[in-house]
CSV table of C-alpha atoms in Angstrom, one decimal:
chain,number,residue,atom,x,y,z
A,1,MET,CA,109.3,103.2,87.2
A,2,ALA,CA,112.7,104.5,86.0
A,3,ALA,CA,111.5,108.2,85.9
A,4,ALA,CA,110.2,107.5,89.4
A,5,ARG,CA,113.7,105.9,90.9
A,6,SER,CA,115.9,108.6,88.9
A,7,LYS,CA,114.4,111.6,91.1
A,8,GLY,CA,115.4,109.9,94.5
A,9,SER,CA,118.1,107.4,93.5
A,10,PHE,CA,121.1,107.9,95.8
A,11,MET,CA,123.9,106.8,98.0
A,12,ARG,CA,122.3,108.2,101.5
A,13,PRO,CA,124.3,107.9,104.4
A,14,PRO,CA,122.8,107.8,108.2
A,15,GLN,CA,121.4,110.9,109.4
A,16,ASP,CA,123.8,113.3,111.3
A,17,LYS,CA,121.0,113.2,113.9
A,18,VAL,CA,118.3,110.4,114.1
A,19,ILE,CA,114.9,111.2,115.6
A,20,ILE,CA,113.2,108.8,118.0
A,21,THR,CA,109.4,108.6,117.6
A,22,CYS,CA,107.7,106.7,120.1
A,23,ALA,CA,104.0,105.6,119.1
A,24,VAL,CA,102.6,104.9,122.7
A,25,THR,CA,99.5,103.2,122.2
A,26,GLY,CA,97.9,103.2,118.6
A,27,ASN,CA,94.6,101.7,117.4
A,28,LEU,CA,94.9,98.0,117.2
A,29,THR,CA,97.4,96.8,120.0
A,30,THR,CA,94.9,95.4,122.6
A,31,PRO,CA,94.8,95.0,126.3
A,32,GLU,CA,95.1,91.0,126.0
A,33,GLN,CA,98.2,91.5,124.1
A,34,THR,CA,99.9,93.4,127.0
A,35,PRO,CA,99.0,94.5,130.5
A,36,HIS,CA,101.0,97.4,129.9
A,37,LEU,CA,99.2,99.2,127.2
A,38,PRO,CA,98.2,102.7,128.2
A,39,ILE,CA,94.6,103.4,128.0
A,40,THR,CA,93.4,106.2,129.6
A,41,PRO,CA,94.8,109.9,128.9
A,42,ALA,CA,96.5,110.1,132.1
A,43,GLN,CA,98.5,106.8,130.8
A,44,ILE,CA,98.8,107.9,127.6
A,45,ALA,CA,100.3,111.4,128.8
A,46,GLU,CA,102.7,109.6,131.2
A,47,ALA,CA,103.9,107.2,128.7
A,48,CYS,CA,104.4,109.8,126.2
A,49,LEU,CA,106.5,111.8,128.9
A,50,GLY,CA,108.7,108.9,129.7
A,51,ALA,CA,109.3,108.7,126.7
A,52,ALA,CA,110.9,111.4,126.1
A,53,ASP,CA,113.0,111.0,129.2
A,54,ALA,CA,114.2,108.5,127.3
A,55,GLY,CA,115.4,110.1,123.8
A,56,ALA,CA,112.3,110.8,122.1
A,57,ALA,CA,111.8,113.5,120.3
A,58,VAL,CA,108.6,112.9,119.0
A,59,VAL,CA,105.7,111.2,120.4
A,60,HIS,CA,102.6,109.7,118.2
A,61,ILE,CA,99.4,110.0,120.3
A,62,HIS,CA,96.2,108.0,119.4
A,63,VAL,CA,93.1,107.8,122.2
A,64,ARG,CA,91.3,105.1,123.9
A,65,ASP,CA,88.0,105.1,125.6
A,66,PRO,CA,89.2,104.7,129.1
A,67,LEU,CA,86.7,102.6,130.7
A,68,THR,CA,86.5,99.9,127.7
A,69,GLY,CA,90.1,100.7,126.4
A,70,ARG,CA,88.9,100.6,122.9
A,71,PRO,CA,90.1,103.1,120.2
A,72,SER,CA,88.6,106.3,120.6
A,73,MET,CA,88.2,109.8,118.6
A,74,LEU,CA,86.8,111.9,121.2
A,75,LEU,CA,87.8,115.4,121.3
A,76,ASP,CA,87.8,115.6,125.2
A,77,HIS,CA,90.5,112.7,125.4
A,78,TYR,CA,92.9,114.2,122.7
A,79,VAL,CA,92.4,117.5,124.6
A,80,ASP,CA,93.3,115.8,128.0
A,81,VAL,CA,96.2,114.2,126.7
A,82,VAL,CA,97.7,117.5,125.5
A,83,GLU,CA,97.0,119.3,128.4
A,84,ARG,CA,98.8,117.0,130.7
A,85,ILE,CA,101.9,116.5,128.7
A,86,ARG,CA,102.0,120.3,127.8
A,87,ALA,CA,101.9,121.0,131.6
A,88,SER,CA,105.5,119.3,132.2
A,89,ASN,CA,106.8,119.4,128.9
A,90,SER,CA,106.2,122.1,126.4
A,91,ALA,CA,109.1,121.5,124.1
A,92,LEU,CA,108.2,117.5,123.0
A,93,ILE,CA,106.9,117.5,119.5
A,94,LEU,CA,103.2,116.2,119.3
A,95,ASN,CA,102.3,114.0,116.4
A,96,ILE,CA,98.5,113.0,116.4
A,97,THR,CA,96.9,110.5,114.7
A,98,THR,CA,94.3,111.2,111.7
A,99,GLY,CA,94.2,107.6,110.8
A,100,PRO,CA,90.7,106.5,112.7
A,101,GLY,CA,87.4,107.0,110.3
A,102,GLY,CA,88.4,105.1,107.1
A,103,ARG,CA,87.8,101.5,108.0
A,104,PHE,CA,85.1,99.2,106.2
A,105,VAL,CA,83.5,96.0,107.2
A,106,PRO,CA,81.2,94.5,104.4
A,107,SER,CA,78.1,92.7,105.5
A,108,ARG,CA,78.5,89.1,104.5
A,109,ASP,CA,74.9,89.1,102.8
A,110,ASP,CA,75.1,92.5,101.3
A,111,PRO,CA,78.7,93.7,100.8
A,112,LYS,CA,77.8,97.2,99.9
A,113,VAL,CA,76.4,97.9,103.8
A,114,ALA,CA,78.7,98.7,106.4
A,115,ALA,CA,79.0,95.9,108.9
A,116,GLU,CA,80.0,96.4,112.9
A,117,GLY,CA,83.4,97.8,112.6
A,118,THR,CA,82.6,100.1,110.1
A,119,THR,CA,84.5,103.5,110.9
A,120,LEU,CA,83.9,105.4,107.9
A,121,MET,CA,82.9,109.0,108.2
A,122,VAL,CA,83.7,112.4,106.7
A,123,PRO,CA,87.1,113.4,105.9
A,124,GLU,CA,86.9,117.0,107.9
A,125,LYS,CA,85.6,115.2,110.8
A,126,ARG,CA,88.6,112.9,110.9
A,127,VAL,CA,90.6,116.0,111.4
A,128,GLU,CA,88.6,118.0,113.4
A,129,HIS,CA,90.6,117.3,116.5
A,130,ILE,CA,93.8,118.5,114.2
A,131,ALA,CA,91.8,122.0,113.8
A,132,VAL,CA,91.1,122.5,117.4
A,133,LEU,CA,94.8,121.4,119.0
A,134,ARG,CA,96.9,122.3,116.0
A,135,PRO,CA,99.9,119.9,117.0
A,136,ASP,CA,103.2,120.1,115.7
A,137,ILE,CA,102.7,117.3,113.2
A,138,CYS,CA,99.7,115.0,112.3
A,139,THR,CA,99.9,111.8,110.5
A,140,LEU,CA,98.0,111.7,107.0
A,141,ASP,CA,97.5,108.1,105.8
A,142,LEU,CA,97.5,107.4,101.7
A,143,ASN,CA,96.4,103.7,102.0
A,144,THR,CA,93.8,102.0,100.4
A,145,MET,CA,94.0,98.3,101.2
A,146,ASN,CA,93.0,94.9,102.9
A,147,SER,CA,93.5,95.3,106.8
A,148,GLY,CA,92.8,91.6,108.0
A,149,SER,CA,89.4,91.0,107.1
A,150,GLU,CA,88.2,94.6,106.6
A,151,VAL,CA,89.2,97.1,104.1
A,152,VAL,CA,91.0,100.7,104.9
A,153,ILE,CA,89.6,103.4,102.2
A,154,ASN,CA,91.6,106.8,102.0
A,155,THR,CA,90.7,107.9,98.4
A,156,PRO,CA,92.4,110.8,96.7
A,157,ALA,CA,89.6,113.0,97.0
A,158,ASN,CA,89.3,112.7,100.6
A,159,VAL,CA,92.8,112.8,101.2
A,160,ARG,CA,92.8,115.8,99.4
A,161,ARG,CA,90.1,116.9,101.9
A,162,MET,CA,91.9,115.9,105.3
A,163,ALA,CA,95.3,117.6,103.2
A,164,LYS,CA,93.4,121.0,103.4
A,165,VAL,CA,92.1,121.0,106.6
A,166,ILE,CA,95.6,120.2,108.4
A,167,ALA,CA,97.4,123.1,105.8
A,168,ASP,CA,94.7,125.6,107.0
A,169,ALA,CA,95.7,124.8,110.9
A,170,GLY,CA,99.4,125.3,110.4
A,171,VAL,CA,100.2,121.7,110.5
A,172,LYS,CA,103.0,119.6,109.6
A,173,PRO,CA,101.6,116.6,107.8
A,174,GLU,CA,103.4,113.1,108.3
A,175,ILE,CA,102.4,111.0,105.4
A,176,GLU,CA,102.5,107.3,106.3
A,177,LEU,CA,103.0,105.1,103.2
A,178,PHE,CA,102.1,101.2,103.4
A,179,ASP,CA,102.9,100.2,99.7
A,180,SER,CA,104.5,101.6,96.7
A,181,GLY,CA,101.5,103.2,95.2
A,182,ASP,CA,101.1,105.0,98.2
A,183,ILE,CA,104.7,106.7,97.2
A,184,ALA,CA,102.9,107.3,93.4
A,185,LEU,CA,99.9,109.1,95.1
A,186,MET,CA,102.2,111.5,97.5
A,187,ASN,CA,104.0,112.2,94.2
A,188,ASP,CA,100.8,113.3,92.8
A,189,LEU,CA,99.6,115.3,95.9
A,190,LEU,CA,103.0,117.3,95.6
A,191,ALA,CA,102.5,118.1,92.0
A,192,ASP,CA,99.1,119.5,92.4
A,193,GLY,CA,99.8,121.7,95.1
A,194,THR,CA,97.9,119.3,97.6
A,195,LEU,CA,100.8,118.5,99.8
A,196,GLN,CA,104.3,121.2,100.2
A,197,GLY,CA,107.3,119.7,100.1
A,198,PRO,CA,110.0,118.8,101.3
A,199,VAL,CA,108.0,116.0,102.8
A,200,LEU,CA,108.1,113.9,106.3
A,201,CYS,CA,107.0,110.3,105.7
A,202,SER,CA,107.2,106.9,107.1
A,203,PHE,CA,106.9,103.6,105.3
A,204,VAL,CA,104.8,101.3,107.6
A,205,MET,CA,106.4,97.8,107.1
A,206,GLY,CA,104.9,94.4,108.6
A,207,VAL,CA,100.8,94.9,107.6
A,208,ARG,CA,100.2,91.7,106.2
A,209,TYR,CA,99.2,93.1,102.8
A,210,GLY,CA,101.5,96.2,102.5
A,211,PHE,CA,105.1,96.9,102.4
A,212,GLN,CA,107.1,93.8,103.7
A,213,PRO,CA,109.8,94.4,106.2
A,214,SER,CA,113.4,94.0,104.2
A,215,PRO,CA,116.5,96.1,103.9
A,216,GLU,CA,116.0,95.7,100.2
A,217,THR,CA,112.1,97.2,100.8
A,218,VAL,CA,113.5,99.9,102.6
A,219,MET,CA,115.9,101.3,100.1
A,220,TYR,CA,112.8,100.7,97.1
A,221,ALA,CA,110.7,102.3,99.0
A,222,ARG,CA,113.5,105.3,100.1
A,223,ASP,CA,114.2,105.7,96.1
A,224,MET,CA,111.2,106.5,95.0
A,225,LEU,CA,110.8,109.7,97.5
A,226,PRO,CA,111.4,113.0,96.2
A,227,ALA,CA,114.6,115.2,97.1
A,228,GLY,CA,114.8,116.1,100.5
A,229,ALA,CA,112.3,113.7,101.8
A,230,GLU,CA,112.8,112.8,105.5
A,231,PHE,CA,111.8,109.3,106.1
A,232,THR,CA,111.3,106.6,109.0
A,233,ALA,CA,110.7,102.8,108.5
A,234,VAL,CA,108.8,101.4,110.9
A,235,GLY,CA,108.4,98.0,111.6
A,236,ILE,CA,105.3,96.2,112.9
A,237,GLY,CA,105.3,93.5,115.3
A,238,LYS,CA,108.4,91.2,115.9
A,239,THR,CA,110.3,93.2,113.3
A,240,ALA,CA,109.9,96.7,115.1
A,241,PHE,CA,113.5,96.5,116.2
A,242,THR,CA,115.3,95.3,113.5
A,243,MET,CA,113.8,98.2,111.5
A,244,VAL,CA,115.1,100.9,114.1
A,245,ALA,CA,118.6,99.5,113.0
A,246,GLN,CA,117.8,99.0,109.0
A,247,SER,CA,115.8,102.5,108.8
A,248,TYR,CA,118.9,104.2,110.8
A,249,LEU,CA,121.4,102.5,108.2
A,250,ALA,CA,119.1,103.4,105.1
A,251,GLY,CA,119.7,107.0,106.0
A,252,GLY,CA,116.1,107.4,107.7
A,253,HIS,CA,115.0,108.2,111.3
A,254,VAL,CA,113.4,105.2,113.7
A,255,ARG,CA,109.9,104.7,115.3
A,256,ILE,CA,109.3,102.3,118.3
A,257,GLY,CA,106.5,102.0,121.0
A,258,ILE,CA,103.0,99.5,122.1
A,259,GLU,CA,101.5,100.9,118.9
A,260,ASP,CA,104.4,99.0,116.9
A,261,ALA,CA,104.9,96.2,119.1
A,262,VAL,CA,104.7,94.6,122.7
A,263,TYR,CA,107.8,92.7,123.0
A,264,LEU,CA,111.2,93.9,124.0
A,265,SER,CA,112.6,91.0,123.0
A,266,ARG,CA,111.8,87.2,122.4
A,267,GLY,CA,109.1,86.2,124.8
A,268,LYS,CA,109.7,89.6,126.8
A,269,LEU,CA,107.1,91.8,126.8
A,270,ALA,CA,108.0,95.4,127.1
A,271,ILE,CA,106.8,97.0,130.6
A,272,SER,CA,106.6,100.7,129.2
A,273,ASN,CA,107.2,102.5,126.1
A,274,ALA,CA,110.2,104.4,127.5
A,275,GLU,CA,111.9,101.0,127.9
A,276,MET,CA,111.5,100.2,123.9
A,277,VAL,CA,112.9,104.2,123.4
A,278,THR,CA,115.8,102.9,125.5
A,279,LYS,CA,116.6,99.8,123.7
A,280,ALA,CA,116.0,101.8,119.8
A,281,ARG,CA,118.5,104.9,121.3
A,282,ARG,CA,121.1,101.7,122.1
A,283,ILE,CA,120.7,100.4,118.9
A,284,VAL,CA,121.3,103.4,117.1
A,285,GLU,CA,123.8,104.6,119.3
A,286,ASP,CA,125.9,101.1,118.8
A,287,LEU,CA,125.5,101.8,115.2
A,288,GLY,CA,127.4,104.9,115.6
A,289,GLY,CA,124.4,107.4,115.2
A,290,THR,CA,123.6,110.5,117.2
A,291,ILE,CA,120.1,110.7,119.1
A,292,ALA,CA,118.1,114.2,118.0
A,293,THR,CA,116.8,116.4,120.6
A,294,THR,CA,113.9,118.0,120.5
A,295,ASP,CA,115.2,121.6,119.0
A,296,ASP,CA,117.1,119.3,116.8
A,297,ALA,CA,114.0,117.6,115.3
A,298,ARG,CA,112.1,120.9,115.1
A,299,ARG,CA,114.9,121.9,112.7
A,300,ILE,CA,115.4,118.8,110.9
A,301,VAL,CA,111.8,118.6,110.0
A,302,GLY,CA,110.8,122.3,109.5
A,303,LEU,CA,108.9,123.0,112.6
A,304,SER,CA,108.8,126.3,114.4
A,305,SER,CA,111.6,126.5,117.5
A,306,SER,CA,108.8,126.0,119.9
A,307,ALA,CA,105.5,124.1,120.8
A,308,VAL,CA,102.5,125.2,118.4
A,309,SER,CA,100.1,123.0,120.2
A,310,LYS,CA,96.9,125.4,120.8
A,311,ILE,CA,93.5,124.3,122.8
C-alpha cells in the first residue's frame, strides 16, 4: 500500500477548468422511480443536448428499448442517438457505455446455471457498438462485485479483450473504478500496455458493496492513482450532489444526471438532466471553480479538437 500511495499521494488543488459529465439515463434507473427518465432515442438525444446547453462538456450515454423502457444494447438505438446529437451539436463529447453484458444471476437450485436477468456475453460483443461508432470516449468497467442479489463480472482477461477493441477504434477509455482493487487492476493494465496513460477514470461511489461516498474515500482513491490521471468522483443516489462538491475540492471533475440520482433536492424530483447540470454547475462556481468548455475538456483529457464519431 505504501508503494501505491507514494506514486500518487500529493496535495492536489481544484482544477482550473472543471469538466461536467452528464449521465442522462443509465442502466438501472427505472420509469417507476421517475417519469422524467429519457427512454427513446429522441428523448435521450434531447437530454444530452439540454445538458450541453446547461454546461456539460461530456454526455454519458446508455440506450433503452423504446417500448419497454428496459436497458438495451441494440446498435440501431446507439446509432439513432448519436445521429440525432451530431445533427445539432458536432462538438459535444460523447462518452458511450460498455458496461452492459457483464451481469450474472445464479439459478436458485444450481448456482452455476444462469437465471433470468443474466446478460453475460463475449467481450467483443460488449464493445461492438464502439468499433462502429468510434465515439470520443467509452467507459471500461473494471469491477467484479456483488450488485444487489446479482454479480457483475469483469475478469482481467475479458477486460483486456475489450480494451483491445477500444484501442483499435481509437477511442479514449474512461476507466470506471468501484473499489480499490479495481485501481490495482488498472495499474497492472497500464504496466503491461493494455492501457495507455495518462488515464481518465471515475470513482463510482455509493453502490452498496463498493466505494462508499466520503471525503476520506475520495482522497484514498485519488492517492492510489498514477501520476497525470484525471478523475471524477461520482455519487450514486442521495450523495450525488455532495460528491460534486467533494470531487471538485479533491482536484477532480464532476458528474451528475438521472443515471446517478433522480432527486434535485430532498423530496423534489429533477425534471430534466439539464436542471441537474445547472445545479452542479452552480455548486462548482459557488466554490470558486470554472466550468470547462468542450474545447477545454478535449485538451484536458487528450482528445482531438473535433468530434470523431463516425457511423
